[in-house]
Coordinates of C-alpha atoms and ligand atoms in Angstrom, one line a residue:
X1 CA 119.0 71.3 96.3
X2 CA 119.8 74.5 98.1
X3 CA 122.1 77.5 97.7
X4 CA 124.0 77.2 101.0
X5 CA 127.3 76.0 99.7
X6 CA 131.0 76.5 100.6
X7 CA 133.1 78.9 98.5
X8 CA 136.8 78.8 99.2
X9 CA 136.2 76.9 102.4
X10 CA 133.6 79.3 103.8
X11 CA 129.9 78.5 103.8
X12 CA 127.9 81.0 101.8
X13 CA 124.3 81.8 101.3
X14 CA 124.2 82.3 97.6
X15 CA 127.0 84.9 97.0
X16 CA 127.1 86.1 100.6
X17 CA 129.8 84.8 103.1
X18 CA 128.2 83.7 106.3
X19 CA 131.3 84.9 108.2
X20 CA 130.8 88.5 106.8
X21 CA 127.1 88.3 107.5
X22 CA 127.6 87.2 111.1
X23 CA 130.0 90.0 111.6
X24 CA 127.5 92.6 110.4
X25 CA 124.2 91.3 111.8
X26 CA 125.4 89.2 114.8
X27 CA 124.2 85.8 115.8
X28 CA 121.9 84.0 116.2
X29 CA 120.2 84.9 112.9
X30 CA 118.1 83.1 110.4
X31 CA 119.2 83.4 106.8
X32 CA 117.0 82.6 103.8
X33 CA 118.0 82.1 100.2
X34 CA 115.8 83.7 97.5
X35 CA 117.1 81.3 94.8
X36 CA 116.3 78.3 96.9
X37 CA 112.7 79.5 97.7
X38 CA 112.2 80.3 94.0
X39 CA 113.6 76.9 92.9
X40 CA 111.3 75.0 95.3
X41 CA 108.2 76.9 94.2
X42 CA 109.1 76.3 90.6
X43 CA 109.6 72.6 91.1
X44 CA 106.0 72.5 92.4
X45 CA 104.4 74.9 89.9
X46 CA 106.1 73.2 86.9
X47 CA 105.0 69.8 88.1
X48 CA 101.4 71.1 88.5
X49 CA 101.5 72.7 85.0
X50 CA 102.6 69.4 83.4
X51 CA 99.4 67.8 84.9
X52 CA 97.0 70.6 84.1
X53 CA 94.7 68.1 82.4
X54 CA 94.1 66.3 85.6
X55 CA 94.6 69.1 88.1
X56 CA 93.0 72.0 86.3
X57 CA 94.2 75.5 86.9
X58 CA 95.7 74.4 90.2
X59 CA 96.8 76.8 92.9
X60 CA 100.0 76.3 94.9
X61 CA 99.3 78.1 98.2
X62 CA 102.3 78.4 100.5
X63 CA 101.4 77.4 104.1
X64 CA 102.2 80.7 105.8
X65 CA 102.6 79.2 109.2
X66 CA 105.8 77.5 108.1
X67 CA 107.5 80.9 107.5
X68 CA 105.5 84.1 107.7
X69 CA 108.2 86.6 107.1
X70 CA 106.7 89.2 104.7
X71 CA 109.8 89.3 102.5
X72 CA 109.7 85.5 102.2
X73 CA 106.0 85.7 101.3
X74 CA 106.7 88.5 98.8
X75 CA 109.4 86.5 97.1
X76 CA 106.9 83.7 96.5
X77 CA 104.1 86.1 95.7
X78 CA 106.0 87.4 92.7
X79 CA 106.1 83.9 91.2
X80 CA 102.3 83.7 91.5
X81 CA 102.2 81.7 94.7
X82 CA 99.1 81.8 96.9
X83 CA 98.8 81.5 100.6
X84 CA 97.2 79.0 103.0
X85 CA 96.6 80.9 106.3
X86 CA 95.3 80.0 109.7
X87 CA 94.7 83.4 111.3
X88 CA 93.8 86.9 110.6
X89 CA 97.4 87.9 111.2
X90 CA 98.6 85.5 108.6
X91 CA 96.0 86.8 106.1
X92 CA 97.3 90.4 106.8
X93 CA 100.9 89.2 106.2
X94 CA 99.9 87.6 102.9
X95 CA 98.1 90.7 101.7
X96 CA 101.0 92.9 102.8
X97 CA 103.4 90.6 100.8
X98 CA 101.3 91.2 97.7
X99 CA 99.4 88.0 97.6
X100 CA 95.9 88.9 96.3
X101 CA 92.9 87.9 98.4
X102 CA 91.7 85.5 95.6
X103 CA 94.8 83.4 96.2
X104 CA 94.4 83.2 99.9
X105 CA 92.8 80.2 101.6
X106 CA 91.7 80.5 105.2
X107 CA 92.1 77.2 107.2
X108 CA 92.3 76.4 110.9
X109 CA 90.3 74.7 113.6
X110 CA 89.5 77.7 115.6
X111 CA 88.6 80.7 113.5
X112 CA 86.8 83.3 115.6
X113 CA 83.7 85.2 114.4
X114 CA 85.9 88.3 114.0
X115 CA 88.4 86.5 111.9
X116 CA 85.7 85.0 109.7
X117 CA 84.1 88.5 109.2
X118 CA 87.5 89.9 108.3
X119 CA 88.1 87.1 105.7
X120 CA 84.7 87.7 104.2
X121 CA 85.3 91.4 104.1
X122 CA 88.5 91.1 102.0
X123 CA 87.1 88.2 99.9
X124 CA 89.5 85.3 100.4
X125 CA 89.4 82.6 97.7
X126 CA 88.0 80.0 100.0
X127 CA 87.3 79.3 103.7
X128 CA 88.0 75.7 104.8
X129 CA 85.3 74.7 107.3
X130 CA 86.6 72.3 109.8
X131 CA 83.6 71.5 112.0
X132 CA 79.8 71.6 111.9
X133 CA 79.7 74.3 114.6
X134 CA 82.2 76.4 112.6
X135 CA 79.8 76.2 109.6
X136 CA 77.0 77.4 111.8
X137 CA 79.1 80.4 113.0
X138 CA 80.2 81.1 109.4
X139 CA 76.6 81.1 108.2
X140 CA 75.7 83.6 110.9
X141 CA 78.6 85.9 110.1
X142 CA 78.0 85.6 106.3
X143 CA 74.3 86.3 106.7
X144 CA 75.2 89.6 108.4
X145 CA 77.4 90.6 105.5
X146 CA 76.6 90.6 101.8
X147 CA 79.4 88.1 101.0
X148 CA 78.6 84.5 100.0
X149 CA 82.0 82.8 100.5
X150 CA 83.3 79.8 98.7
X151 CA 83.9 77.1 101.2
X152 CA 85.5 73.7 101.3
X153 CA 84.7 71.1 104.0
X154 CA 87.8 69.7 105.6
X155 CA 87.7 66.0 105.8
X156 CA 89.5 63.9 108.3
X157 CA 90.4 60.9 106.2
X158 CA 91.6 59.0 109.3
X159 CA 95.0 58.2 107.8
X160 CA 97.4 59.5 110.3
X161 CA 100.9 60.3 108.9
X162 CA 103.8 62.4 109.6
X163 CA 107.2 62.5 111.2
X164 CA 106.0 63.0 114.8
X165 CA 102.8 62.5 116.9
X166 CA 102.6 66.3 117.4
X167 CA 102.4 67.0 113.6
X168 CA 100.0 64.2 112.6
X169 CA 96.6 65.8 111.8
X170 CA 94.6 63.2 110.0
X171 CA 94.4 60.5 112.6
X172 CA 91.3 59.2 114.3
X173 CA 91.7 61.1 117.5
X174 CA 93.0 64.4 116.0
X175 CA 91.1 67.6 116.3
X176 CA 91.3 68.4 112.6
X177 CA 88.6 67.8 110.0
X178 CA 85.3 66.0 109.8
X179 CA 84.8 62.3 109.3
X180 CA 83.8 61.4 105.7
X181 CA 80.1 60.5 106.4
X182 CA 79.5 63.6 108.5
X183 CA 81.4 65.8 105.9
X184 CA 79.1 64.6 103.1
X185 CA 76.0 65.5 105.2
X186 CA 77.5 68.9 106.1
X187 CA 78.3 69.6 102.4
X188 CA 74.7 69.0 101.5
X189 CA 73.5 71.2 104.4
X190 CA 75.8 74.0 103.3
X191 CA 74.7 73.6 99.7
X192 CA 71.1 74.3 100.8
X193 CA 72.1 77.5 102.6
X194 CA 72.0 80.8 100.7
X195 CA 74.9 82.4 102.7
X196 CA 77.8 80.0 101.7
X197 CA 78.7 78.2 98.5
X198 CA 80.4 74.9 99.0
X199 CA 82.9 74.4 96.2
X200 CA 84.9 71.4 97.3
X201 CA 86.6 69.3 99.9
X202 CA 89.9 69.7 101.7
X203 CA 92.3 67.5 103.6
X204 CA 95.7 67.8 105.3
X205 CA 96.8 64.7 107.1
X206 CA 100.1 65.7 108.7
X207 CA 103.6 67.0 108.1
X208 CA 107.0 65.7 107.2
X209 CA 105.4 62.8 105.3
X210 CA 108.0 61.0 103.2
X211 CA 105.8 58.1 102.0
X212 CA 103.2 58.8 99.3
X213 CA 100.8 56.0 100.3
X214 CA 98.9 57.7 103.1
X215 CA 98.6 60.9 101.0
X216 CA 97.3 58.8 98.1
X217 CA 94.7 57.1 100.4
X218 CA 93.5 60.5 101.5
X219 CA 93.2 61.8 98.0
X220 CA 91.4 58.7 96.9
X221 CA 88.8 59.3 99.7
X222 CA 88.3 62.8 98.4
X223 CA 87.7 61.4 94.9
X224 CA 85.1 59.0 96.2
X225 CA 83.4 61.7 98.2
X226 CA 83.4 63.9 95.2
X227 CA 81.6 61.3 93.1
X228 CA 79.1 60.6 95.9
X229 CA 78.3 64.3 96.3
X230 CA 77.8 64.6 92.5
X231 CA 75.5 61.6 92.6
X232 CA 73.3 63.7 94.9
X233 CA 73.4 66.5 92.3
X234 CA 75.8 68.7 94.2
X235 CA 78.6 70.6 92.5
X236 CA 82.2 69.9 93.5
X237 CA 84.8 72.0 91.5
X238 CA 87.8 72.2 93.8
X239 CA 89.9 69.7 95.9
X240 CA 92.3 71.1 98.4
X241 CA 95.0 68.5 98.9
X242 CA 96.7 70.1 101.8
X243 CA 100.5 70.1 102.4
X244 CA 102.6 67.7 104.3
X245 CA 105.3 66.4 101.9
X246 CA 108.5 65.9 103.9
X247 CA 112.0 67.2 103.2
X248 CA 115.4 65.5 103.6
X249 CA 116.7 66.9 106.9
X250 CA 119.6 64.4 106.8
X251 CA 120.8 65.5 103.4
X252 CA 120.5 63.3 100.3
X253 CA 117.6 62.8 98.0
X254 CA 114.0 63.0 99.3
X255 CA 112.2 59.7 99.5
X256 CA 109.3 61.1 97.5
X257 CA 110.0 64.0 95.1
X258 CA 107.6 66.9 94.6
X259 CA 107.3 65.7 91.0
X260 CA 106.2 62.2 92.1
X261 CA 103.8 63.6 94.6
X262 CA 102.1 65.9 92.0
X263 CA 102.0 63.0 89.5
X264 CA 100.3 60.8 92.1
X265 CA 97.7 63.5 92.8
X266 CA 97.1 63.9 89.1
X267 CA 96.6 60.1 88.7
X268 CA 94.1 60.1 91.6
X269 CA 92.2 63.1 90.4
X270 CA 92.3 62.3 86.7
X271 CA 89.0 62.7 84.9
X272 CA 87.2 64.4 87.8
X273 CA 87.5 67.8 86.2
X274 CA 88.3 69.6 89.5
X275 CA 90.8 72.4 90.2
X276 CA 93.4 71.2 92.7
X277 CA 95.0 73.2 95.5
X278 CA 98.3 72.3 97.0
X279 CA 99.4 73.8 100.3
X280 CA 103.1 73.1 100.8
X281 CA 104.8 74.8 103.7
X282 CA 107.9 72.8 104.8
X283 CA 108.6 71.7 101.2
X284 CA 109.1 75.3 100.0
X285 CA 110.8 76.8 103.0
X286 CA 112.7 74.3 105.1
X287 CA 115.8 73.9 103.0
X288 CA 115.7 77.6 102.0
X289 CA 116.8 78.7 105.4
X290 CA 119.5 78.2 108.0
X291 CA 120.0 79.3 111.6
X292 CA 123.5 80.8 112.0
X293 CA 124.9 80.6 115.5
X294 CA 128.3 81.1 117.3
X295 CA 129.9 78.7 119.7
X296 CA 130.2 80.4 123.1
X297 CA 132.3 77.7 124.7
X298 CA 133.0 74.0 124.8
X299 CA 132.4 72.5 128.2
X300 CA 133.8 69.2 129.1
X301 CA 132.0 67.3 131.8
X302 CA 133.0 63.8 133.0
X303 CA 130.1 61.3 132.9
X304 CA 129.6 59.7 136.3
X305 CA 132.2 57.0 136.9
X306 CA 132.9 56.4 133.3
X307 CA 135.9 58.7 133.2
X308 CA 135.1 59.8 129.7
X309 CA 134.2 63.4 129.2
X310 CA 131.1 64.6 127.4
X311 CA 131.8 67.6 125.2
X312 CA 129.0 70.2 125.4
X313 CA 129.0 72.6 122.5
X314 CA 127.3 75.7 124.0
X315 CA 125.8 77.9 121.3
X316 CA 124.4 81.4 121.4
X317 CA 121.3 80.0 119.8
X318 CA 118.8 78.4 122.0
X319 CA 115.4 76.6 122.1
X320 CA 113.7 80.0 122.0
X321 CA 115.2 80.6 118.6
X322 CA 114.7 77.1 117.2
X323 CA 112.3 74.9 119.1
X324 CA 111.9 71.9 116.7
X325 CA 114.5 69.7 118.4
X326 CA 112.9 70.3 121.9
X327 CA 109.3 70.0 120.7
X328 CA 109.4 67.4 118.0
X329 CA 112.8 65.6 118.6
X330 CA 113.6 67.0 115.2
X331 CA 117.0 66.5 113.6
X332 CA 118.9 69.4 112.1
X333 CA 122.4 69.1 110.7
X334 CA 124.8 71.4 112.4
X335 CA 127.8 72.3 110.1
X336 CA 130.8 74.5 110.8
X337 CA 130.9 77.6 108.5
X338 CA 134.6 77.3 108.2
X339 CA 135.6 73.7 108.8
X340 CA 138.8 73.1 110.8
X341 CA 141.1 70.3 110.1
X342 CA 140.9 67.3 112.4
X343 CA 138.9 64.2 112.9
X344 CA 135.3 64.1 114.0
X345 CA 134.2 64.9 117.6
X346 CA 131.1 63.8 119.5
X347 CA 129.2 66.7 120.9
X348 CA 126.1 67.4 122.9
X349 CA 124.9 70.6 121.2
X350 CA 123.1 72.9 123.6
X351 CA 121.8 76.4 124.0
X352 CA 122.1 78.7 127.1
X353 CA 118.5 78.5 128.2
X354 CA 117.9 77.1 131.7
X355 CA 116.0 74.0 130.6
X356 CA 117.4 70.5 130.0
X357 CA 115.1 70.6 126.9
X358 CA 117.5 73.3 125.5
X359 CA 119.4 70.5 123.7
X360 CA 119.7 70.6 119.9
X361 CA 121.4 67.2 119.6
X362 CA 123.0 64.6 121.8
X363 CA 126.0 62.5 120.8
X364 CA 126.4 64.3 117.5
X365 CA 129.4 63.3 115.5
X366 CA 130.7 66.2 113.5
X367 CA 133.7 68.2 112.5
X368 CA 135.6 69.9 115.4
X369 CA 134.8 73.4 116.5
X370 CA 136.3 75.9 118.9
X371 CA 134.8 78.8 120.8
X372 CA 134.0 81.7 118.5
X373 CA 133.4 79.5 115.5
X374 CA 130.2 79.8 113.5
X375 CA 127.9 76.9 112.9
X376 CA 124.8 76.6 110.7
X377 CA 121.7 74.6 111.4
X378 CA 120.5 73.5 108.0
X379 CA 116.9 72.9 107.0
X380 CA 115.7 75.7 109.4
X381 CA 113.7 77.8 107.0
X382 CA 110.3 76.2 108.0
X383 CA 108.9 76.2 111.5
X384 CA 112.0 77.9 112.8
X385 CA 111.7 81.7 113.1
X386 CA 107.9 81.5 113.2
X387 CA 108.1 79.6 116.5
X388 CA 110.8 81.8 118.1
X389 CA 110.2 83.6 121.3
X390 CA 111.9 85.9 123.7
X391 CA 112.1 83.2 126.5
X392 CA 114.8 84.0 129.0
X393 CA 114.5 87.6 127.7
X394 CA 116.6 86.8 124.8
X395 CA 116.1 89.2 121.9
X396 CA 113.8 87.9 119.2
X397 CA 116.1 86.2 116.6
X398 CA 116.5 88.4 113.5
X399 CA 115.9 87.2 109.9
X400 CA 118.0 88.0 106.8
X401 CA 117.0 87.4 103.2
X402 CA 119.8 86.9 100.7
X403 CA 119.5 87.3 96.9
X404 CA 122.7 86.7 94.9
X405 CA 125.3 89.0 96.5
X406 CA 122.7 91.2 98.2
X407 CA 121.2 90.7 101.6
X408 CA 118.7 92.6 103.7
X409 CA 117.7 92.3 107.3
X410 CA 114.0 91.5 107.0
X411 CA 113.2 91.3 110.7
X412 CA 115.7 93.2 112.9
X413 CA 116.9 92.1 116.3
X414 CA 115.1 94.2 118.9
X415 CA 117.2 96.1 121.3
X416 CA 116.8 95.6 125.0
X417 CA 115.1 99.0 125.2
X418 CA 112.7 97.9 122.4
X419 CA 111.9 94.8 124.4
X420 CA 111.4 96.5 127.8
X421 CA 109.5 99.4 126.1
X422 CA 106.8 97.0 125.0
X423 CA 105.7 96.5 128.6
X424 CA 103.9 98.9 130.8
X425 CA 104.1 99.0 134.5
X426 CA 100.8 98.8 136.4
X427 CA 100.0 102.3 137.7
X428 CA 99.9 101.2 141.3
X429 CA 103.5 99.9 141.0
X430 CA 104.9 103.2 139.8
X431 CA 106.7 105.0 142.7
X432 CA 105.2 108.5 143.2
Ligands
PLP1 C1 100.5 73.1 108.4 C2 99.5 73.0 107.2 C3 100.0 72.9 105.9 C4 101.5 72.8 105.6 O1 102.1 71.7 106.1 P1 103.6 71.4 105.6 O2 103.9 70.1 106.3 O3 104.5 72.5 106.1 O4 103.6 71.2 104.2 C5 99.1 72.9 104.9 N1 97.8 72.9 105.1 C6 97.3 73.0 106.3 C7 95.8 73.1 106.5 C8 98.1 73.1 107.4 O5 97.6 73.1 108.6

């Protein structure tokens, strides 16, 4: 459920009319709903609280890469949410948003020595080690400081899952995590080292997963590995279950609800006496955001020979603002903010960037629109603004956070002067 609903025929974000908002901020623009973010976090945290017996004092750590806007993070931080981060920049954002270091997890396949040193310096809750060579580097960095970080070994359970090959991370040939046998040996090696303290295992098998079976298989493997480590006399107190639960981009009910997902995790972990960590990204943010765009024009082009015209809906949003359709063939519903009467029309929905890939949807049947109309891409709150760029020298898309009838621009649209002012001309190119 989300809080983007029509009021008197006009789509609103909570109590704010998207027509008014577009008039004041311009388009394209991302708009996030506080109530939806809060609701999604609570669904997770309440499910986790119900299963405290099996999951311990579990942490829900939002995967910052899904939406790293500091106001979005601060909204979640106030509810007690932690952060799963993959770079020093994300850690800095989480801290700025008020997420304490002891609720920040540092993951990622390519942490630099400098980033590891930074994470040690601020005392993150846990560093997820993703390869033997990373463990070696972390030990070297830790030995130089007086920190002894809690670490988890990221296991590759070899159960690939997820909505698209580019977002599967747990398959055999993926670059993420360490195969089980090797991970057990690495855990023992880390336990014998005075500079790091292994506390548990981690996994994350993919994204937009709508079937619980692969997740359950991965969690079961973590359980078995925990038992086998304990048989060797090693302590395991934490299991990081990653993120990955999918959301219904096509509307309707999710195939696996957060409550079912947490209940499944509780079943698998029951009796282990570990503290669980959940790292949802998309689940919390996707349906808490939309991308609002205006129709520049409708171009009709006859298909070769057929005589039937294709209707191109050309928007002022482009692949640089929302790259998911181009990169992952992702589906986003596109809905008119103020629906017009009339039967459905079939559109190719495109942006103005000079690439064929700048196509949001082909042969999309939807309500008719006219030039100047506003449309909203729903489910755009995760992996939307974070992946935006200034390709084609289009100003970076702004972000707005709504709360009830209030709204705030939380990332302003840069002016052209701002954009050009960030570059410096090589001194030999400056005319004397
Ligand atoms: C991307 C990522 C997540 C979040 O994935 P979602 O599909 O957005 O829930 C969680 N943990 C790790 C380690 C990740 O890389």
